Every structure is written in C-alpha cells, then in structure tokens.
C-alpha cells in the first residue's frame, strides 16, 4: 500500500507530520486548505479508518499506525477545543 505523510499546522502554529497507510487522505484533505478543528478531525477520522480498513482487507488486520495517528490527532486537538474558532492548516503531502 502506498504510505504517505500529511503535514499540518495546529491552531498555535505548531507543525506536525502525520501518517496515513493509504493515499485516501488526499480525498478528504487538500493542501493549502484551512479547516475548522472539528471538520479536520471528522475528515481525518474518516480517511484514517478507511485506510485502516484497506490494510485489513489486504493483510487481515487493521493498521495500528493509522489508529495510533488518529489517537494522537484527537488528543492533540483536545488542547485547542477551548479556543474561539480553532483551525488546522494542511501544508503538504509527502508520498
């Protein structure tokens, strides 16, 4: 499966490299776009679950790295929930 990373910027300006086991993330996030925190989480959750399911279909088990990445995104996002209108920028895809 074609793994890739997607680079993001959190509301406080911190940048992060995130993992996806599939290119499906490109169907949900676009480079140069800014998403509300909740929209970013919804799109990431959907894409990473689809990617994990693709790994399960091919190898017989879900992708632990994808689920771990989702957990990191959700726990990091929780830090910004109290901000007024927090957003996440998608900076790049690295294939």
Tab-separated table of C-alpha atoms in Angstrom, residues 46-83:
chain	number	residue	atom	x	y	z
A	46	UNK	CA	-12.979	9.054	8.151
A	47	UNK	CA	-9.869	8.830	5.964
A	48	UNK	CA	-7.717	7.009	8.532
A	49	UNK	CA	-10.479	4.500	9.244
A	50	UNK	CA	-10.870	3.822	5.519
A	51	UNK	CA	-7.095	3.444	5.203
A	52	UNK	CA	-7.007	1.043	8.147
A	53	UNK	CA	-9.864	-0.964	6.622
A	54	UNK	CA	-7.901	-1.225	3.370
A	55	UNK	CA	-4.969	-2.652	5.294
A	56	UNK	CA	-7.347	-5.114	6.983
A	57	UNK	CA	-8.742	-6.192	3.610
A	58	UNK	CA	-5.267	-6.768	2.196
A	59	UNK	CA	-3.403	-8.200	5.207
A	60	UNK	CA	-6.116	-9.461	7.545
A	61	UNK	CA	-5.568	-6.949	10.359
A	62	UNK	CA	-6.209	-3.214	10.804
A	63	UNK	CA	-3.415	-0.670	10.592
A	64	UNK	CA	-2.208	0.059	14.109
A	65	UNK	CA	-0.172	3.046	12.931
A	66	UNK	CA	-3.236	4.673	11.364
A	67	UNK	CA	-5.256	4.166	14.549
A	68	UNK	CA	-2.321	5.452	16.605
A	69	UNK	CA	-2.107	8.549	14.403
A	70	UNK	CA	-5.811	9.151	14.841
A	71	UNK	CA	-5.412	8.895	18.595
A	72	UNK	CA	-2.588	11.461	18.502
A	73	UNK	CA	-4.685	13.829	16.373
A	74	UNK	CA	-7.657	13.539	18.706
A	75	UNK	CA	-5.631	14.026	21.890
A	76	UNK	CA	-3.725	16.976	20.437
A	77	UNK	CA	-6.929	18.567	19.155
A	78	UNK	CA	-8.421	18.371	22.646
A	79	UNK	CA	-5.886	21.005	23.735
A	80	UNK	CA	-7.455	23.523	21.350
A	81	UNK	CA	-11.148	22.850	21.999
A	82	UNK	CA	-11.438	25.881	24.268
A	83	UNK	CA	-10.163	28.347	21.665
